[in-house]
Amino acid sequence: IWDKNQVQPLATLTIRGSKIMAISWCGPTIVAAGGSDNLIHMLDINSREEVAVLTGHTGTIAALAADPAGRMLISGSFD
């Protein structure tokens, strides 16, 4: 996660056993990240802890987008 004004990283988020291919904000402190493990990981950027895992895809997650309110999330994968 980068501070675009100071052009420096604020945090690095990793998911063990997965290459992150897509990421989307889902509220002020939550990001959704998906990748090669076919899961969507919901991460709190303050604590850097995983708060939920969304399942259902059978292929790599390639795209994520949240609605402006952060209540809904669209995912696309190589299912």
mmCIF file with all atom_site columns, N, CA, C and O in Angstrom, residues 13-21 33-41 60-61:
data_model
loop_
_atom_site.group_PDB
_atom_site.id
_atom_site.type_symbol
_atom_site.label_atom_id
_atom_site.label_alt_id
_atom_site.label_comp_id
_atom_site.label_asym_id
_atom_site.label_entity_id
_atom_site.label_seq_id
_atom_site.pdbx_PDB_ins_code
_atom_site.Cartn_x
_atom_site.Cartn_y
_atom_site.Cartn_z
_atom_site.occupancy
_atom_site.B_iso_or_equiv
_atom_site.pdbx_formal_charge
_atom_site.auth_seq_id
_atom_site.auth_comp_id
_atom_site.auth_asym_id
_atom_site.auth_atom_id
_atom_site.pdbx_PDB_model_num
ATOM 1  N N  . LEU A 1 13 ? 1.282   -6.143  2.236   1.00 0.00 ? 13 LEU A N  1
ATOM 2  C CA . LEU A 1 13 ? 0.377   -7.224  2.613   1.00 0.00 ? 13 LEU A CA 1
ATOM 3  C C  . LEU A 1 13 ? 0.772   -8.479  1.856   1.00 0.00 ? 13 LEU A C  1
ATOM 4  O O  . LEU A 1 13 ? 1.013   -8.429  0.655   1.00 0.00 ? 13 LEU A O  1
ATOM 5  N N  . THR A 1 14 ? 0.844   -9.585  2.554   1.00 0.00 ? 14 THR A N  1
ATOM 6  C CA . THR A 1 14 ? 1.168   -10.847 1.912   1.00 0.00 ? 14 THR A CA 1
ATOM 7  C C  . THR A 1 14 ? 0.148   -11.908 2.313   1.00 0.00 ? 14 THR A C  1
ATOM 8  O O  . THR A 1 14 ? -0.460  -11.825 3.389   1.00 0.00 ? 14 THR A O  1
ATOM 9  N N  . ILE A 1 15 ? -0.027  -12.862 1.441   1.00 0.00 ? 15 ILE A N  1
ATOM 10 C CA . ILE A 1 15 ? -0.881  -14.015 1.711   1.00 0.00 ? 15 ILE A CA 1
ATOM 11 C C  . ILE A 1 15 ? -0.011  -15.246 1.525   1.00 0.00 ? 15 ILE A C  1
ATOM 12 O O  . ILE A 1 15 ? 0.489   -15.499 0.427   1.00 0.00 ? 15 ILE A O  1
ATOM 13 N N  . ARG A 1 16 ? 0.180   -15.974 2.575   1.00 0.00 ? 16 ARG A N  1
ATOM 14 C CA . ARG A 1 16 ? 1.044   -17.162 2.525   1.00 0.00 ? 16 ARG A CA 1
ATOM 15 C C  . ARG A 1 16 ? 0.484   -18.179 1.536   1.00 0.00 ? 16 ARG A C  1
ATOM 16 O O  . ARG A 1 16 ? -0.696  -18.509 1.548   1.00 0.00 ? 16 ARG A O  1
ATOM 17 N N  . GLY A 1 17 ? 1.342   -18.630 0.628   1.00 0.00 ? 17 GLY A N  1
ATOM 18 C CA . GLY A 1 17 ? 0.960   -19.656 -0.327  1.00 0.00 ? 17 GLY A CA 1
ATOM 19 C C  . GLY A 1 17 ? 0.196   -19.150 -1.535  1.00 0.00 ? 17 GLY A C  1
ATOM 20 O O  . GLY A 1 17 ? -0.350  -19.938 -2.295  1.00 0.00 ? 17 GLY A O  1
ATOM 21 N N  . SER A 1 18 ? 0.142   -17.834 -1.729  1.00 0.00 ? 18 SER A N  1
ATOM 22 C CA . SER A 1 18 ? -0.602  -17.288 -2.870  1.00 0.00 ? 18 SER A CA 1
ATOM 23 C C  . SER A 1 18 ? 0.117   -16.084 -3.454  1.00 0.00 ? 18 SER A C  1
ATOM 24 O O  . SER A 1 18 ? 0.707   -15.289 -2.728  1.00 0.00 ? 18 SER A O  1
ATOM 25 N N  . LYS A 1 19 ? 0.053   -15.959 -4.755  1.00 0.00 ? 19 LYS A N  1
ATOM 26 C CA . LYS A 1 19 ? 0.491   -14.742 -5.424  1.00 0.00 ? 19 LYS A CA 1
ATOM 27 C C  . LYS A 1 19 ? -0.739  -13.869 -5.589  1.00 0.00 ? 19 LYS A C  1
ATOM 28 O O  . LYS A 1 19 ? -1.746  -14.294 -6.149  1.00 0.00 ? 19 LYS A O  1
ATOM 29 N N  . ILE A 1 20 ? -0.672  -12.646 -5.101  1.00 0.00 ? 20 ILE A N  1
ATOM 30 C CA . ILE A 1 20 ? -1.814  -11.731 -5.200  1.00 0.00 ? 20 ILE A CA 1
ATOM 31 C C  . ILE A 1 20 ? -1.907  -11.213 -6.624  1.00 0.00 ? 20 ILE A C  1
ATOM 32 O O  . ILE A 1 20 ? -0.942  -10.678 -7.172  1.00 0.00 ? 20 ILE A O  1
ATOM 33 N N  . MET A 1 21 ? -3.080  -11.378 -7.223  1.00 0.00 ? 21 MET A N  1
ATOM 34 C CA . MET A 1 21 ? -3.321  -10.950 -8.601  1.00 0.00 ? 21 MET A CA 1
ATOM 35 C C  . MET A 1 21 ? -4.320  -9.791  -8.676  1.00 0.00 ? 21 MET A C  1
ATOM 36 O O  . MET A 1 21 ? -4.381  -9.093  -9.676  1.00 0.00 ? 21 MET A O  1
ATOM 37 N N  . ALA A 1 33 ? -8.121  -9.169  -1.226  1.00 0.00 ? 33 ALA A N  1
ATOM 38 C CA . ALA A 1 33 ? -7.014  -9.582  -2.082  1.00 0.00 ? 33 ALA A CA 1
ATOM 39 C C  . ALA A 1 33 ? -7.267  -11.008 -2.546  1.00 0.00 ? 33 ALA A C  1
ATOM 40 O O  . ALA A 1 33 ? -7.668  -11.862 -1.760  1.00 0.00 ? 33 ALA A O  1
ATOM 41 N N  . GLY A 1 34 ? -7.062  -11.237 -3.834  1.00 0.00 ? 34 GLY A N  1
ATOM 42 C CA . GLY A 1 34 ? -7.261  -12.572 -4.380  1.00 0.00 ? 34 GLY A CA 1
ATOM 43 C C  . GLY A 1 34 ? -6.120  -12.940 -5.292  1.00 0.00 ? 34 GLY A C  1
ATOM 44 O O  . GLY A 1 34 ? -5.428  -12.071 -5.824  1.00 0.00 ? 34 GLY A O  1
ATOM 45 N N  . GLY A 1 35 ? -5.934  -14.240 -5.472  1.00 0.00 ? 35 GLY A N  1
ATOM 46 C CA . GLY A 1 35 ? -4.835  -14.662 -6.319  1.00 0.00 ? 35 GLY A CA 1
ATOM 47 C C  . GLY A 1 35 ? -4.841  -16.131 -6.629  1.00 0.00 ? 35 GLY A C  1
ATOM 48 O O  . GLY A 1 35 ? -5.891  -16.746 -6.813  1.00 0.00 ? 35 GLY A O  1
ATOM 49 N N  . SER A 1 36 ? -3.643  -16.713 -6.601  1.00 0.00 ? 36 SER A N  1
ATOM 50 C CA . SER A 1 36 ? -3.426  -18.058 -7.107  1.00 0.00 ? 36 SER A CA 1
ATOM 51 C C  . SER A 1 36 ? -3.976  -19.166 -6.215  1.00 0.00 ? 36 SER A C  1
ATOM 52 O O  . SER A 1 36 ? -4.016  -20.320 -6.628  1.00 0.00 ? 36 SER A O  1
ATOM 53 N N  . ASP A 1 37 ? -4.408  -18.852 -5.000  1.00 0.00 ? 37 ASP A N  1
ATOM 54 C CA . ASP A 1 37 ? -4.967  -19.893 -4.136  1.00 0.00 ? 37 ASP A CA 1
ATOM 55 C C  . ASP A 1 37 ? -6.487  -20.032 -4.286  1.00 0.00 ? 37 ASP A C  1
ATOM 56 O O  . ASP A 1 37 ? -7.120  -20.794 -3.558  1.00 0.00 ? 37 ASP A O  1
ATOM 57 N N  . ASN A 1 38 ? -7.086  -19.271 -5.229  1.00 0.00 ? 38 ASN A N  1
ATOM 58 C CA . ASN A 1 38 ? -8.514  -19.331 -5.554  1.00 0.00 ? 38 ASN A CA 1
ATOM 59 C C  . ASN A 1 38 ? -9.414  -18.781 -4.444  1.00 0.00 ? 38 ASN A C  1
ATOM 60 O O  . ASN A 1 38 ? -10.621 -19.010 -4.449  1.00 0.00 ? 38 ASN A O  1
ATOM 61 N N  . LEU A 1 39 ? -8.847  -18.066 -3.499  1.00 0.00 ? 39 LEU A N  1
ATOM 62 C CA . LEU A 1 39 ? -9.584  -17.515 -2.370  1.00 0.00 ? 39 LEU A CA 1
ATOM 63 C C  . LEU A 1 39 ? -9.530  -15.993 -2.390  1.00 0.00 ? 39 LEU A C  1
ATOM 64 O O  . LEU A 1 39 ? -8.604  -15.403 -2.948  1.00 0.00 ? 39 LEU A O  1
ATOM 65 N N  . ILE A 1 40 ? -10.516 -15.366 -1.753  1.00 0.00 ? 40 ILE A N  1
ATOM 66 C CA . ILE A 1 40 ? -10.497 -13.919 -1.545  1.00 0.00 ? 40 ILE A CA 1
ATOM 67 C C  . ILE A 1 40 ? -10.255 -13.693 -0.063  1.00 0.00 ? 40 ILE A C  1
ATOM 68 O O  . ILE A 1 40 ? -11.026 -14.146 0.786   1.00 0.00 ? 40 ILE A O  1
ATOM 69 N N  . HIS A 1 41 ? -9.162  -13.015 0.246   1.00 0.00 ? 41 HIS A N  1
ATOM 70 C CA . HIS A 1 41 ? -8.770  -12.757 1.619   1.00 0.00 ? 41 HIS A CA 1
ATOM 71 C C  . HIS A 1 41 ? -9.142  -11.323 1.971   1.00 0.00 ? 41 HIS A C  1
ATOM 72 O O  . HIS A 1 41 ? -8.759  -10.389 1.259   1.00 0.00 ? 41 HIS A O  1
ATOM 73 N N  . THR A 1 60 ? -7.734  -19.137 -10.330 1.00 0.00 ? 60 THR A N  1
ATOM 74 C CA . THR A 1 60 ? -7.047  -17.940 -9.836  1.00 0.00 ? 60 THR A CA 1
ATOM 75 C C  . THR A 1 60 ? -7.962  -16.726 -9.898  1.00 0.00 ? 60 THR A C  1
ATOM 76 O O  . THR A 1 60 ? -8.623  -16.485 -10.916 1.00 0.00 ? 60 THR A O  1
ATOM 77 N N  . ILE A 1 61 ? -7.994  -15.944 -8.825  1.00 0.00 ? 61 ILE A N  1
ATOM 78 C CA . ILE A 1 61 ? -8.762  -14.693 -8.795  1.00 0.00 ? 61 ILE A CA 1
ATOM 79 C C  . ILE A 1 61 ? -7.993  -13.666 -9.625  1.00 0.00 ? 61 ILE A C  1
ATOM 80 O O  . ILE A 1 61 ? -6.814  -13.406 -9.376  1.00 0.00 ? 61 ILE A O  1
#
